[in-house]
Amino acid sequence: MKYNLFDSYIWKSKVKYNDKEKLIETLSKDFYKNKNKFTADWDCFVYSSFYNLEQNNIPEDLLNIIEKKITEYLNDCPEGLQIKGTYILSEIWYNIYEKNYFQEPHNHEDNFFSGCYYLKFNKNIHHQTTFYNPNYDLDFKKLKHNPYFCFEPDCEEDDLIIFPSGLKHGTKGLKDKNSNELRITISFNIRNNDLCFKNEKSGVSYS
């Protein structure tokens, strides 16, 4: 007898954001002005707004689009993931990569789902997000690409993906070392009020 345990589900959808170029310009200016600021306690090399969530330059209309995508995702979940409760967009931030930047394999603890919107992304120049098999506790830095251990969704600019927060993932910045084109992603976390933090007051109800 064989069992297929603890499946991971990655959901992908396309985002149409009319002010995308304006936002790319704003975030790029922020990066070039402050590019020497890094998250000191992260084992990676990336420019991130994670510790400055109150002033992260993400417009309200884009937040509304992402919240609608979260609702679509919750309604489209497989039966095993249809857990009732109130879901909230708990955190949102942006990451910017240039040559030699990278994000180490990690997960998003204390959350239920996480997501990534590929605001500026050229799959011929930039690396995809890599997801790692949760059944293995490995030194992923030494792991060569193997579809049994690693998976890379075929994402393009304007794609948004949502996945379980406990699923380990990471990325490298640029495939083409001769390019200076920035890779800009907007990441977010989703919590279930009834399973995680019960002191939140609002969110998307799914029942």
PDB file of C-alpha atoms in Angstrom:
ATOM      1  CA  MET A   1       0.000   0.000   0.000  1.00  0.00           C
ATOM      2  CA  LYS A   2       1.245   3.489  -0.855  1.00  0.00           C
ATOM      3  CA  TYR A   3       0.240   6.869   0.544  1.00  0.00           C
ATOM      4  CA  ASN A   4       0.663  10.262  -1.061  1.00  0.00           C
ATOM      5  CA  LEU A   5       1.112  12.550   1.951  1.00  0.00           C
ATOM      6  CA  PHE A   6       0.820  16.300   2.398  1.00  0.00           C
ATOM      7  CA  ASP A   7       0.399  17.512  -1.170  1.00  0.00           C
ATOM      8  CA  SER A   8       1.442  21.099  -1.907  1.00  0.00           C
ATOM      9  CA  TYR A   9      -0.745  23.212  -4.163  1.00  0.00           C
ATOM     10  CA  ILE A  10       0.659  26.161  -6.151  1.00  0.00           C
ATOM     11  CA  TRP A  11      -1.962  28.391  -7.785  1.00  0.00           C
ATOM     12  CA  LYS A  12      -1.139  30.808 -10.618  1.00  0.00           C
ATOM     13  CA  SER A  13      -3.180  33.666 -12.072  1.00  0.00           C
ATOM     14  CA  LYS A  14      -2.581  36.688 -14.285  1.00  0.00           C
ATOM     15  CA  VAL A  15      -2.773  40.239 -12.873  1.00  0.00           C
ATOM     16  CA  LYS A  16      -3.713  43.267 -14.960  1.00  0.00           C
ATOM     17  CA  TYR A  17      -2.483  46.389 -13.186  1.00  0.00           C
ATOM     18  CA  ASN A  18      -2.808  49.586 -15.206  1.00  0.00           C
ATOM     19  CA  ASP A  19      -0.256  51.604 -13.223  1.00  0.00           C
ATOM     20  CA  LYS A  20       2.421  48.920 -13.363  1.00  0.00           C
ATOM     21  CA  GLU A  21       5.054  51.028 -15.145  1.00  0.00           C
ATOM     22  CA  LYS A  22       4.595  53.886 -12.681  1.00  0.00           C
ATOM     23  CA  LEU A  23       5.032  51.496  -9.740  1.00  0.00           C
ATOM     24  CA  ILE A  24       8.136  49.930 -11.318  1.00  0.00           C
ATOM     25  CA  GLU A  25       9.615  53.409 -11.696  1.00  0.00           C
ATOM     26  CA  THR A  26       8.834  54.276  -8.048  1.00  0.00           C
ATOM     27  CA  LEU A  27      10.325  51.065  -6.653  1.00  0.00           C
ATOM     28  CA  SER A  28      13.372  51.249  -8.918  1.00  0.00           C
ATOM     29  CA  LYS A  29      14.117  54.793  -7.708  1.00  0.00           C
ATOM     30  CA  ASP A  30      13.804  53.610  -4.122  1.00  0.00           C
ATOM     31  CA  PHE A  31      16.201  50.751  -4.824  1.00  0.00           C
ATOM     32  CA  TYR A  32      18.897  52.870  -6.469  1.00  0.00           C
ATOM     33  CA  LYS A  33      18.639  55.464  -3.705  1.00  0.00           C
ATOM     34  CA  ASN A  34      18.865  52.949  -0.837  1.00  0.00           C
ATOM     35  CA  LYS A  35      20.430  49.853  -2.406  1.00  0.00           C
ATOM     36  CA  ASN A  36      23.066  49.517   0.324  1.00  0.00           C
ATOM     37  CA  LYS A  37      20.376  48.810   2.926  1.00  0.00           C
ATOM     38  CA  PHE A  38      19.812  45.094   3.484  1.00  0.00           C
ATOM     39  CA  THR A  39      17.942  42.912   5.937  1.00  0.00           C
ATOM     40  CA  ALA A  40      20.789  42.042   8.265  1.00  0.00           C
ATOM     41  CA  ASP A  41      19.245  38.921   9.813  1.00  0.00           C
ATOM     42  CA  TRP A  42      18.356  37.303   6.469  1.00  0.00           C
ATOM     43  CA  ASP A  43      20.786  34.749   5.037  1.00  0.00           C
ATOM     44  CA  CYS A  44      20.536  36.240   1.553  1.00  0.00           C
ATOM     45  CA  PHE A  45      21.385  39.255  -0.577  1.00  0.00           C
ATOM     46  CA  VAL A  46      18.258  41.127  -1.616  1.00  0.00           C
ATOM     47  CA  TYR A  47      16.784  44.594  -1.269  1.00  0.00           C
ATOM     48  CA  SER A  48      13.486  44.295   0.586  1.00  0.00           C
ATOM     49  CA  SER A  49      10.841  46.516   2.163  1.00  0.00           C
ATOM     50  CA  PHE A  50       9.866  43.775   4.626  1.00  0.00           C
ATOM     51  CA  TYR A  51      10.962  45.709   7.727  1.00  0.00           C
ATOM     52  CA  ASN A  52       9.383  48.921   6.498  1.00  0.00           C
ATOM     53  CA  LEU A  53       5.840  47.696   5.879  1.00  0.00           C
ATOM     54  CA  GLU A  54       4.232  51.032   6.811  1.00  0.00           C
ATOM     55  CA  GLN A  55       6.048  52.843   3.977  1.00  0.00           C
ATOM     56  CA  ASN A  56       6.463  50.215   1.315  1.00  0.00           C
ATOM     57  CA  ASN A  57       5.108  52.192  -1.676  1.00  0.00           C
ATOM     58  CA  ILE A  58       2.504  49.572  -2.614  1.00  0.00           C
ATOM     59  CA  PRO A  59      -0.624  51.406  -3.844  1.00  0.00           C
ATOM     60  CA  GLU A  60      -4.078  50.774  -2.436  1.00  0.00           C
ATOM     61  CA  ASP A  61      -5.541  49.803  -5.810  1.00  0.00           C
ATOM     62  CA  LEU A  62      -2.929  47.044  -6.201  1.00  0.00           C
ATOM     63  CA  LEU A  63      -3.711  45.823  -2.686  1.00  0.00           C
ATOM     64  CA  ASN A  64      -7.369  45.564  -3.723  1.00  0.00           C
ATOM     65  CA  ILE A  65      -6.430  43.519  -6.791  1.00  0.00           C
ATOM     66  CA  ILE A  66      -4.314  41.146  -4.698  1.00  0.00           C
ATOM     67  CA  GLU A  67      -7.115  40.716  -2.154  1.00  0.00           C
ATOM     68  CA  LYS A  68      -9.499  39.801  -4.999  1.00  0.00           C
ATOM     69  CA  LYS A  69      -6.959  37.239  -6.225  1.00  0.00           C
ATOM     70  CA  ILE A  70      -6.795  35.780  -2.719  1.00  0.00           C
ATOM     71  CA  THR A  71     -10.586  35.360  -2.774  1.00  0.00           C
ATOM     72  CA  GLU A  72     -10.336  33.650  -6.182  1.00  0.00           C
ATOM     73  CA  TYR A  73      -7.670  31.347  -4.797  1.00  0.00           C
ATOM     74  CA  LEU A  74      -9.718  30.411  -1.728  1.00  0.00           C
ATOM     75  CA  ASN A  75     -12.713  29.609  -3.916  1.00  0.00           C
ATOM     76  CA  ASP A  76     -10.547  27.527  -6.240  1.00  0.00           C
ATOM     77  CA  CYS A  77      -8.698  25.510  -3.579  1.00  0.00           C
ATOM     78  CA  PRO A  78      -8.825  21.716  -3.749  1.00  0.00           C
ATOM     79  CA  GLU A  79     -11.198  20.108  -1.287  1.00  0.00           C
ATOM     80  CA  GLY A  80      -8.457  19.270   1.224  1.00  0.00           C
ATOM     81  CA  LEU A  81      -7.432  22.925   1.521  1.00  0.00           C
ATOM     82  CA  GLN A  82     -10.945  24.329   1.922  1.00  0.00           C
ATOM     83  CA  ILE A  83     -10.515  25.220   5.582  1.00  0.00           C
ATOM     84  CA  LYS A  84     -13.211  27.512   6.956  1.00  0.00           C
ATOM     85  CA  GLY A  85     -12.389  30.716   8.732  1.00  0.00           C
ATOM     86  CA  THR A  86     -11.464  34.338   8.151  1.00  0.00           C
ATOM     87  CA  TYR A  87      -8.394  34.910   6.022  1.00  0.00           C
ATOM     88  CA  ILE A  88      -6.444  38.175   6.129  1.00  0.00           C
ATOM     89  CA  LEU A  89      -3.705  39.692   4.017  1.00  0.00           C
ATOM     90  CA  SER A  90      -1.351  39.983   6.975  1.00  0.00           C
ATOM     91  CA  GLU A  91       1.847  41.339   5.361  1.00  0.00           C
ATOM     92  CA  ILE A  92       2.906  42.645   1.961  1.00  0.00           C
ATOM     93  CA  TRP A  93       6.322  43.853   0.800  1.00  0.00           C
ATOM     94  CA  TYR A  94       8.538  44.009  -2.277  1.00  0.00           C
ATOM     95  CA  ASN A  95      11.899  42.423  -3.089  1.00  0.00           C
ATOM     96  CA  ILE A  96      14.323  43.735  -5.701  1.00  0.00           C
ATOM     97  CA  TYR A  97      17.198  41.757  -7.204  1.00  0.00           C
ATOM     98  CA  GLU A  98      20.059  42.704  -9.483  1.00  0.00           C
ATOM     99  CA  LYS A  99      23.267  40.864 -10.448  1.00  0.00           C
ATOM    100  CA  ASN A 100      24.518  38.455  -7.766  1.00  0.00           C
ATOM    101  CA  TYR A 101      21.457  38.960  -5.558  1.00  0.00           C
ATOM    102  CA  PHE A 102      19.624  35.896  -4.247  1.00  0.00           C
ATOM    103  CA  GLN A 103      17.047  34.671  -1.724  1.00  0.00           C
ATOM    104  CA  GLU A 104      18.029  31.603   0.294  1.00  0.00           C
ATOM    105  CA  PRO A 105      15.629  28.648   0.677  1.00  0.00           C
ATOM    106  CA  HIS A 106      13.161  29.601   3.406  1.00  0.00           C
ATOM    107  CA  ASN A 107       9.511  29.406   4.401  1.00  0.00           C
ATOM    108  CA  HIS A 108       7.074  31.885   5.943  1.00  0.00           C
ATOM    109  CA  GLU A 109       6.360  30.698   9.462  1.00  0.00           C
ATOM    110  CA  ASP A 110       3.198  31.656  11.370  1.00  0.00           C
ATOM    111  CA  ASN A 111       1.197  32.065   8.154  1.00  0.00           C
ATOM    112  CA  PHE A 112      -1.180  29.830   6.225  1.00  0.00           C
ATOM    113  CA  PHE A 113      -0.580  30.811   2.589  1.00  0.00           C
ATOM    114  CA  SER A 114       1.954  33.081   0.903  1.00  0.00           C
ATOM    115  CA  GLY A 115       2.094  34.675  -2.516  1.00  0.00           C
ATOM    116  CA  CYS A 116       4.287  36.422  -5.037  1.00  0.00           C
ATOM    117  CA  TYR A 117       3.361  38.875  -7.801  1.00  0.00           C
ATOM    118  CA  TYR A 118       5.958  39.155 -10.575  1.00  0.00           C
ATOM    119  CA  LEU A 119       5.829  42.896 -11.176  1.00  0.00           C
ATOM    120  CA  LYS A 120       9.018  43.102 -13.266  1.00  0.00           C
ATOM    121  CA  PHE A 121      10.273  39.764 -14.509  1.00  0.00           C
ATOM    122  CA  ASN A 122      11.929  38.466 -17.678  1.00  0.00           C
ATOM    123  CA  LYS A 123      12.213  34.693 -17.568  1.00  0.00           C
ATOM    124  CA  ASN A 124      14.985  34.794 -20.172  1.00  0.00           C
ATOM    125  CA  ILE A 125      17.097  36.917 -17.810  1.00  0.00           C
ATOM    126  CA  HIS A 126      15.784  36.215 -14.308  1.00  0.00           C
ATOM    127  CA  HIS A 127      15.591  32.976 -12.378  1.00  0.00           C
ATOM    128  CA  GLN A 128      12.229  31.484 -11.508  1.00  0.00           C
ATOM    129  CA  THR A 129      11.228  30.926  -7.891  1.00  0.00           C
ATOM    130  CA  THR A 130      12.417  27.449  -6.875  1.00  0.00           C
ATOM    131  CA  PHE A 131      10.300  25.313  -4.548  1.00  0.00           C
ATOM    132  CA  TYR A 132      11.833  22.453  -2.562  1.00  0.00           C
ATOM    133  CA  ASN A 133      10.421  19.084  -1.578  1.00  0.00           C
ATOM    134  CA  PRO A 134       9.239  19.436   2.066  1.00  0.00           C
ATOM    135  CA  ASN A 135       9.954  15.760   2.787  1.00  0.00           C
ATOM    136  CA  TYR A 136      13.709  16.292   2.829  1.00  0.00           C
ATOM    137  CA  ASP A 137      15.872  18.217   5.254  1.00  0.00           C
ATOM    138  CA  LEU A 138      18.778  18.990   2.951  1.00  0.00           C
ATOM    139  CA  ASP A 139      21.464  21.575   2.433  1.00  0.00           C
ATOM    140  CA  PHE A 140      19.740  23.076  -0.580  1.00  0.00           C
ATOM    141  CA  LYS A 141      22.791  25.140  -1.511  1.00  0.00           C
ATOM    142  CA  LYS A 142      24.539  21.895  -2.467  1.00  0.00           C
ATOM    143  CA  LEU A 143      21.571  20.322  -4.218  1.00  0.00           C
ATOM    144  CA  LYS A 144      21.781  20.177  -7.987  1.00  0.00           C
ATOM    145  CA  HIS A 145      18.592  20.717  -9.933  1.00  0.00           C
ATOM    146  CA  ASN A 146      16.468  17.595  -9.728  1.00  0.00           C
ATOM    147  CA  PRO A 147      12.690  17.555 -10.377  1.00  0.00           C
ATOM    148  CA  TYR A 148      12.154  15.185  -7.464  1.00  0.00           C
ATOM    149  CA  PHE A 149      13.652  17.670  -5.018  1.00  0.00           C
ATOM    150  CA  CYS A 150      13.045  20.994  -6.804  1.00  0.00           C
ATOM    151  CA  PHE A 151      10.233  22.542  -8.819  1.00  0.00           C
ATOM    152  CA  GLU A 152      10.126  25.828 -10.739  1.00  0.00           C
ATOM    153  CA  PRO A 153       6.730  27.079 -11.944  1.00  0.00           C
ATOM    154  CA  ASP A 154       6.845  28.609 -15.409  1.00  0.00           C
ATOM    155  CA  CYS A 155       6.040  32.201 -14.435  1.00  0.00           C
ATOM    156  CA  GLU A 156       6.065  35.342 -16.515  1.00  0.00           C
ATOM    157  CA  GLU A 157       5.720  39.042 -15.764  1.00  0.00           C
ATOM    158  CA  ASP A 158       2.224  39.863 -14.408  1.00  0.00           C
ATOM    159  CA  ASP A 159       1.766  36.358 -12.982  1.00  0.00           C
ATOM    160  CA  LEU A 160       0.757  35.906  -9.350  1.00  0.00           C
ATOM    161  CA  ILE A 161       1.239  32.657  -7.457  1.00  0.00           C
ATOM    162  CA  ILE A 162      -0.099  31.527  -4.063  1.00  0.00           C
ATOM    163  CA  PHE A 163       1.262  28.531  -2.164  1.00  0.00           C
ATOM    164  CA  PRO A 164       1.386  27.014   1.350  1.00  0.00           C
ATOM    165  CA  SER A 165       3.554  29.186   3.616  1.00  0.00           C
ATOM    166  CA  GLY A 166       5.444  26.179   4.938  1.00  0.00           C
ATOM    167  CA  LEU A 167       6.698  25.221   1.480  1.00  0.00           C
ATOM    168  CA  LYS A 168      10.397  26.060   1.297  1.00  0.00           C
ATOM    169  CA  HIS A 169      11.374  28.286  -1.620  1.00  0.00           C
ATOM    170  CA  GLY A 170      14.097  30.651  -2.812  1.00  0.00           C
ATOM    171  CA  THR A 171      15.558  32.278  -5.920  1.00  0.00           C
ATOM    172  CA  LYS A 172      18.614  33.619  -7.656  1.00  0.00           C
ATOM    173  CA  GLY A 173      18.469  37.057  -9.203  1.00  0.00           C
ATOM    174  CA  LEU A 174      19.742  36.968 -12.785  1.00  0.00           C
ATOM    175  CA  LYS A 175      20.609  34.200 -15.223  1.00  0.00           C
ATOM    176  CA  ASP A 176      22.326  36.665 -17.540  1.00  0.00           C
ATOM    177  CA  LYS A 177      25.270  38.165 -15.649  1.00  0.00           C
ATOM    178  CA  ASN A 178      25.687  40.807 -18.361  1.00  0.00           C
ATOM    179  CA  SER A 179      22.231  42.233 -17.758  1.00  0.00           C
ATOM    180  CA  ASN A 180      21.353  45.049 -15.367  1.00  0.00           C
ATOM    181  CA  GLU A 181      17.593  44.502 -15.591  1.00  0.00           C
ATOM    182  CA  LEU A 182      16.009  44.465 -12.135  1.00  0.00           C
ATOM    183  CA  ARG A 183      13.816  41.608 -10.941  1.00  0.00           C
ATOM    184  CA  ILE A 184      10.961  43.064  -8.821  1.00  0.00           C
ATOM    185  CA  THR A 185       8.441  40.917  -6.976  1.00  0.00           C
ATOM    186  CA  ILE A 186       5.730  41.768  -4.470  1.00  0.00           C
ATOM    187  CA  SER A 187       5.324  39.128  -1.777  1.00  0.00           C
ATOM    188  CA  PHE A 188       2.549  38.687   0.753  1.00  0.00           C
ATOM    189  CA  ASN A 189       1.347  36.456   3.563  1.00  0.00           C
ATOM    190  CA  ILE A 190      -2.174  35.223   4.308  1.00  0.00           C
ATOM    191  CA  ARG A 191      -3.311  34.128   7.765  1.00  0.00           C
ATOM    192  CA  ASN A 192      -6.375  32.212   8.844  1.00  0.00           C
ATOM    193  CA  ASN A 193      -7.788  33.997  11.876  1.00  0.00           C
ATOM    194  CA  ASP A 194      -9.229  30.832  13.356  1.00  0.00           C
ATOM    195  CA  LEU A 195      -6.012  28.849  13.056  1.00  0.00           C
ATOM    196  CA  CYS A 196      -3.241  31.408  13.545  1.00  0.00           C
ATOM    197  CA  PHE A 197      -3.650  34.792  15.210  1.00  0.00           C
ATOM    198  CA  LYS A 198      -7.050  35.395  16.747  1.00  0.00           C
ATOM    199  CA  ASN A 199      -6.547  39.071  17.587  1.00  0.00           C
ATOM    200  CA  GLU A 200      -7.075  40.261  13.995  1.00  0.00           C
ATOM    201  CA  LYS A 201     -10.393  42.011  13.331  1.00  0.00           C
ATOM    202  CA  SER A 202     -10.994  41.900   9.559  1.00  0.00           C
ATOM    203  CA  GLY A 203     -10.339  39.804   6.507  1.00  0.00           C
ATOM    204  CA  VAL A 204     -11.807  37.596   3.800  1.00  0.00           C
ATOM    205  CA  SER A 205     -14.377  35.150   5.151  1.00  0.00           C
ATOM    206  CA  TYR A 206     -14.379  31.679   3.630  1.00  0.00           C
ATOM    207  CA  SER A 207     -16.976  29.197   4.796  1.00  0.00           C
TER     208      SER A 207
END
